[in-house]
Backbone as CSV, one residue per row, in Angstrom:
resi,resn,N_x,N_y,N_z,CA_x,CA_y,CA_z,C_x,C_y,C_z
1,UNK,13.955,1.159,7.592,14.013,-0.077,6.826,12.924,-0.047,5.758
2,UNK,13.303,-0.420,4.566,12.380,-0.387,3.433,11.417,-1.572,3.494
3,UNK,10.205,-1.321,3.024,9.185,-2.370,2.937,8.316,-2.066,1.721
4,UNK,8.143,-3.057,0.843,7.401,-2.858,-0.389,6.374,-3.962,-0.584
5,UNK,5.313,-3.627,-1.324,4.398,-4.625,-1.863,4.784,-4.764,-3.328
6,UNK,5.151,-5.965,-3.752,5.577,-6.205,-5.125,4.481,-6.983,-5.836
7,UNK,4.016,-6.457,-6.961,3.001,-7.099,-7.779,3.711,-7.669,-9.000
8,UNK,3.717,-8.997,-9.122,4.442,-9.689,-10.179,3.447,-10.161,-11.227
9,UNK,3.662,-9.771,-12.483,2.791,-10.178,-13.582,3.456,-11.306,-14.356
10,UNK,2.662,-12.316,-14.702,3.124,-13.404,-15.556,2.537,-13.162,-16.939
11,UNK,3.330,-12.666,-17.900,2.771,-12.321,-19.205,2.265,-13.528,-19.995
12,UNK,2.729,-14.728,-19.690,2.271,-15.915,-20.423,0.833,-16.285,-20.079
13,UNK,0.464,-16.167,-18.807,-0.876,-16.551,-18.383,-1.783,-15.362,-18.098
14,UNK,-1.203,-14.171,-17.921,-1.989,-12.990,-17.605,-2.317,-12.852,-16.129
15,UNK,-1.773,-13.717,-15.278,-2.036,-13.668,-13.848,-1.083,-12.700,-13.157
16,UNK,-1.513,-12.186,-12.001,-0.651,-11.362,-11.164,-0.609,-11.940,-9.762
17,UNK,0.511,-11.732,-9.091,0.730,-12.245,-7.743,1.324,-11.135,-6.893
18,UNK,0.887,-11.052,-5.620,1.397,-10.027,-4.714,2.285,-10.655,-3.657
19,UNK,3.388,-9.976,-3.374,4.315,-10.412,-2.332,4.742,-9.191,-1.528
20,UNK,4.809,-9.327,-0.215,5.344,-8.290,0.666,6.821,-8.607,0.885
21,UNK,7.693,-7.621,0.660,9.121,-7.820,0.885,9.619,-6.763,1.859
22,UNK,10.512,-7.171,2.737,11.123,-6.240,3.676,12.538,-6.716,3.988
23,UNK,13.246,-5.946,4.752,14.596,-6.317,5.149,15.558,-6.345,3.971
24,UNK,16.396,-7.361,3.950,17.419,-7.491,2.920,16.823,-7.639,1.523
25,UNK,15.696,-8.338,1.399,15.058,-8.492,0.091,14.586,-7.147,-0.452
26,UNK,14.056,-6.286,0.408,13.602,-4.964,-0.034,14.779,-4.083,-0.426
27,UNK,15.913,-4.258,0.235,17.078,-3.445,-0.087,17.604,-3.725,-1.493
28,UNK,17.296,-4.880,-2.054,17.708,-5.178,-3.433,17.033,-4.278,-4.445
29,UNK,15.874,-3.713,-4.091,15.137,-2.844,-4.995,15.586,-1.385,-4.906
30,UNK,16.145,-0.985,-3.773,16.520,0.418,-3.579,17.576,0.841,-4.590
31,UNK,17.370,2.009,-5.181,18.307,2.542,-6.153,18.099,2.032,-7.570
32,UNK,17.227,1.055,-7.763,16.931,0.549,-9.109,15.948,1.475,-9.794
33,UNK,15.934,1.426,-11.124,15.039,2.270,-11.904,14.074,1.417,-12.711
34,UNK,13.001,2.033,-13.178,12.040,1.342,-14.030,12.750,0.857,-15.286
35,UNK,12.481,-0.368,-15.671,13.139,-0.971,-16.823,14.313,-1.852,-16.452
36,UNK,14.806,-1.757,-15.217,15.916,-2.604,-14.774,15.438,-4.031,-14.578
37,UNK,16.312,-4.983,-14.858,16.018,-6.395,-14.621,16.805,-6.852,-13.404
38,UNK,16.122,-7.572,-12.499,16.778,-8.077,-11.298,16.447,-9.547,-11.119
39,UNK,17.195,-10.185,-10.237,16.988,-11.587,-9.928,15.697,-11.745,-9.125
40,UNK,14.925,-12.777,-9.410,13.638,-12.985,-8.762,13.706,-13.555,-7.358
41,UNK,14.916,-13.832,-6.835,15.050,-14.386,-5.490,14.443,-13.477,-4.420
42,UNK,14.434,-12.179,-4.654,13.913,-11.220,-3.675,12.424,-11.421,-3.406
43,UNK,11.694,-11.975,-4.383,10.247,-12.171,-4.222,9.867,-13.649,-4.205
44,UNK,10.841,-14.523,-4.054,10.560,-15.946,-3.972,10.527,-16.660,-5.302
45,UNK,11.071,-16.059,-6.339,11.115,-16.682,-7.666,12.565,-17.034,-8.008
46,UNK,13.063,-18.044,-7.376,14.445,-18.470,-7.612,14.585,-18.993,-9.037
47,UNK,15.589,-18.505,-9.760,15.822,-18.921,-11.130,15.065,-18.094,-12.156
48,UNK,14.371,-17.061,-11.741,13.613,-16.191,-12.638,14.260,-14.808,-12.677
49,UNK,14.007,-14.089,-13.745,14.420,-12.696,-13.865,13.163,-11.858,-14.022
50,UNK,13.082,-10.758,-13.255,11.918,-9.882,-13.345,12.361,-8.486,-13.769
51,UNK,11.465,-7.802,-14.476,11.721,-6.438,-14.927,10.810,-5.491,-14.163
52,UNK,11.351,-4.386,-13.669,10.565,-3.389,-12.959,9.808,-2.549,-13.982
53,UNK,8.474,-2.537,-13.872,7.653,-1.866,-14.883,6.923,-0.641,-14.354
54,UNK,6.813,-0.471,-13.045,6.088,0.681,-12.513,5.981,0.618,-11.014
55,UNK,5.160,1.486,-10.461,4.957,1.506,-9.023,4.271,2.787,-8.600
56,UNK,4.099,2.925,-7.292,3.487,4.133,-6.750,3.969,4.334,-5.323
57,UNK,3.835,5.584,-4.830,4.243,5.868,-3.459,3.062,5.666,-2.506
58,UNK,3.259,6.016,-1.242,2.228,5.751,-0.234,0.969,6.578,-0.434
59,UNK,1.033,7.668,-1.184,-0.157,8.484,-1.445,-0.818,8.141,-2.767
60,UNK,-0.242,7.196,-3.520,-0.841,6.767,-4.768,-0.290,7.453,-6.005
61,UNK,0.715,8.299,-5.848,1.310,8.950,-7.020,2.084,7.924,-7.832
62,UNK,1.849,7.851,-9.136,2.525,6.836,-9.948,3.959,7.218,-10.272
63,UNK,4.772,6.198,-10.525,6.137,6.420,-10.997,6.075,6.549,-12.521
64,UNK,6.889,7.453,-13.063,6.965,7.639,-14.518,8.399,7.472,-14.966
65,UNK,8.572,6.771,-16.066,9.908,6.495,-16.590,10.575,7.734,-17.163
66,UNK,9.815,8.768,-17.505,10.409,9.967,-18.091,10.771,11.044,-17.069
67,UNK,10.636,10.750,-15.758,11.033,11.678,-14.700,12.228,11.063,-13.983
68,UNK,13.335,11.775,-13.961,14.556,11.214,-13.380,14.547,11.281,-11.854
69,UNK,15.329,10.404,-11.244,15.516,10.413,-9.798,14.334,9.906,-9.012
70,UNK,14.282,10.338,-7.743,13.221,9.908,-6.832,12.255,11.039,-6.516
71,UNK,12.453,12.180,-7.111,11.717,13.386,-6.750,10.263,13.371,-7.224
72,UNK,9.508,14.304,-6.649,8.146,14.566,-7.110,8.216,15.675,-8.142
73,UNK,7.391,15.579,-9.160,7.383,16.605,-10.195,5.964,16.769,-10.712
74,UNK,5.574,18.015,-10.955,4.268,18.296,-11.542,4.418,18.353,-13.058
75,UNK,3.612,17.569,-13.757,3.634,17.528,-15.211,2.265,17.881,-15.759
76,UNK,2.239,18.557,-16.888,0.995,18.822,-17.594,0.792,17.662,-18.563
77,UNK,-0.157,16.786,-18.238,-0.325,15.546,-18.988,-1.563,15.590,-19.877
78,UNK,-1.432,14.963,-21.045,-2.555,14.782,-21.959,-3.039,13.342,-21.933
79,UNK,-2.367,12.493,-21.178,-2.693,11.077,-21.087,-1.461,10.306,-20.657
80,UNK,-1.579,8.998,-20.588,-0.450,8.166,-20.188,-0.515,7.822,-18.720
81,UNK,0.626,7.450,-18.165,0.701,7.038,-16.767,0.351,8.216,-15.864
82,UNK,-0.666,8.047,-15.036,-1.058,9.060,-14.079,-2.292,9.856,-14.428
83,UNK,-2.741,9.805,-15.690,-3.917,10.595,-16.069,-4.583,9.982,-17.289
84,UNK,-5.894,9.772,-17.184,-6.688,9.291,-18.306,-7.727,10.366,-18.616
85,UNK,-7.572,11.071,-19.745,-8.506,12.161,-20.058,-9.909,11.631,-20.327
86,UNK,-10.912,12.424,-19.944,-12.299,12.013,-20.146,-12.879,12.574,-21.446
87,UNK,-12.192,13.562,-22.049,-12.653,14.094,-23.331,-11.441,14.506,-24.170
88,UNK,-11.634,14.687,-25.449,-10.552,15.056,-26.361,-9.959,16.412,-25.985
89,UNK,-8.640,16.485,-26.022,-7.948,17.742,-25.754,-7.793,18.092,-24.296
90,UNK,-8.301,17.269,-23.392,-8.208,17.567,-21.967,-6.775,17.378,-21.485
91,UNK,-6.294,18.353,-20.707,-4.976,18.271,-20.088,-5.130,18.588,-18.607
92,UNK,-4.224,18.055,-17.805,-4.313,18.279,-16.367,-2.913,18.239,-15.761
93,UNK,-2.683,19.081,-14.766,-1.400,19.078,-14.073,-1.459,18.024,-12.963
94,UNK,-0.562,17.045,-13.050,-0.553,15.903,-12.141,0.826,15.801,-11.476
95,UNK,0.843,15.477,-10.190,2.106,15.242,-9.491,2.460,13.765,-9.611
96,UNK,3.658,13.491,-10.115,4.130,12.122,-10.302,5.474,11.960,-9.610
97,UNK,5.905,10.714,-9.487,7.163,10.389,-8.837,8.164,9.942,-9.897
98,UNK,9.444,10.121,-9.621,10.514,9.742,-10.542,10.656,8.245,-10.694
99,UNK,11.566,7.823,-11.595,11.701,6.416,-11.962,12.578,5.598,-11.031
100,UNK,13.235,6.219,-10.059,14.129,5.490,-9.157,13.394,5.093,-7.881
101,UNK,13.642,3.871,-7.415,12.963,3.346,-6.225,13.708,3.786,-4.969
102,UNK,12.959,4.332,-4.005,13.523,4.694,-2.711,12.537,4.308,-1.612
103,UNK,12.783,4.771,-0.393,11.954,4.389,0.759,10.521,4.914,0.683
104,UNK,10.256,5.922,-0.152,8.913,6.489,-0.255,7.978,5.652,-1.116
105,UNK,8.495,4.709,-1.852,7.682,3.866,-2.729,6.978,2.807,-1.882
106,UNK,5.688,2.599,-2.131,4.911,1.605,-1.389,4.676,0.337,-2.206
107,UNK,4.478,0.495,-3.523,4.173,-0.647,-4.386,5.088,-0.622,-5.595
108,UNK,5.590,-1.805,-5.962,6.431,-1.958,-7.141,5.753,-2.954,-8.065
109,UNK,5.613,-2.588,-9.334,5.058,-3.494,-10.336,6.208,-4.113,-11.111
110,UNK,6.143,-5.423,-11.324,7.201,-6.129,-12.036,6.585,-7.168,-12.956
111,UNK,7.344,-7.550,-13.971,6.902,-8.548,-14.931,7.991,-9.594,-15.085
112,UNK,7.597,-10.854,-15.184,8.560,-11.944,-15.361,9.089,-11.888,-16.789
113,UNK,10.419,-11.876,-16.915,11.054,-11.790,-18.219,11.624,-13.138,-18.632
114,UNK,12.231,-13.839,-17.682,12.920,-15.077,-18.005,12.772,-16.056,-16.846
115,UNK,12.617,-17.349,-17.172,12.523,-18.387,-16.159,11.880,-19.630,-16.722
116,UNK,12.128,-20.741,-16.070,11.581,-22.021,-16.512,10.406,-22.424,-15.648
117,UNK,9.333,-22.906,-16.286,8.161,-23.383,-15.550,7.179,-22.269,-15.286
118,UNK,6.092,-22.623,-14.629,5.042,-21.662,-14.329,5.350,-20.831,-13.107
119,UNK,4.972,-19.570,-13.152,5.214,-18.658,-12.033,4.351,-19.043,-10.836
120,UNK,3.105,-19.446,-11.083,2.209,-19.841,-9.986,2.785,-21.028,-9.222
121,UNK,3.336,-21.990,-9.924,3.925,-23.150,-9.264,5.166,-22.748,-8.479
122,UNK,5.967,-21.835,-9.007,7.175,-21.389,-8.308,6.834,-20.634,-7.028
123,UNK,5.702,-19.927,-7.042,5.269,-19.204,-5.844,4.413,-20.063,-4.927
124,UNK,4.055,-21.257,-5.369,3.263,-22.171,-4.551,1.799,-21.825,-4.492
125,UNK,1.246,-21.220,-5.538,-0.154,-20.809,-5.511,-1.053,-21.606,-6.444
126,UNK,-0.532,-22.221,-7.465,-1.352,-22.894,-8.472,-2.078,-24.104,-7.961
127,UNK,-1.435,-24.945,-7.157,-2.035,-26.201,-6.716,-3.070,-25.994,-5.615
128,UNK,-2.928,-24.973,-4.808,-3.872,-24.740,-3.714,-5.263,-24.409,-4.244
129,UNK,-5.340,-23.652,-5.318,-6.639,-23.299,-5.895,-7.317,-24.515,-6.497
130,UNK,-6.561,-25.405,-7.121,-7.141,-26.599,-7.740,-7.676,-27.554,-6.684
131,UNK,-6.996,-27.659,-5.555,-7.457,-28.536,-4.475,-8.725,-27.996,-3.810
132,UNK,-8.879,-26.693,-3.722,-10.048,-26.100,-3.081,-11.306,-26.297,-3.927
133,UNK,-11.137,-26.362,-5.257,-12.293,-26.534,-6.132,-12.874,-27.943,-6.071
134,UNK,-12.094,-28.924,-5.723,-12.550,-30.318,-5.725,-13.335,-30.686,-4.504
């Protein structure tokens, strides 16, 4: 049975929210690729649309949109997802994961694309922080 940690970004406010999904909700992500848009009901955002923007497997290998399937692949990278060079001209061979989501993925990154109202309010997190400050 699939189980994922989904990190949802709200581009309007710059906030991120984490949700654990398993069972039927996690199965909605299986077979999807980076860039796909899905219904937000799987993460508790009814009436919202989210776009899959990235993720990583259980060992921390990042998903890359330019690698097909679910496989692992070694790439010689000069920068971008998976490698940040420390000096000019530096290249490194890095193992990355493909763009399709399967059972080996541990974390999925997503961004809210469409929906009415605030994401924090829809997830029930905005009001709790305001009450704790008072």
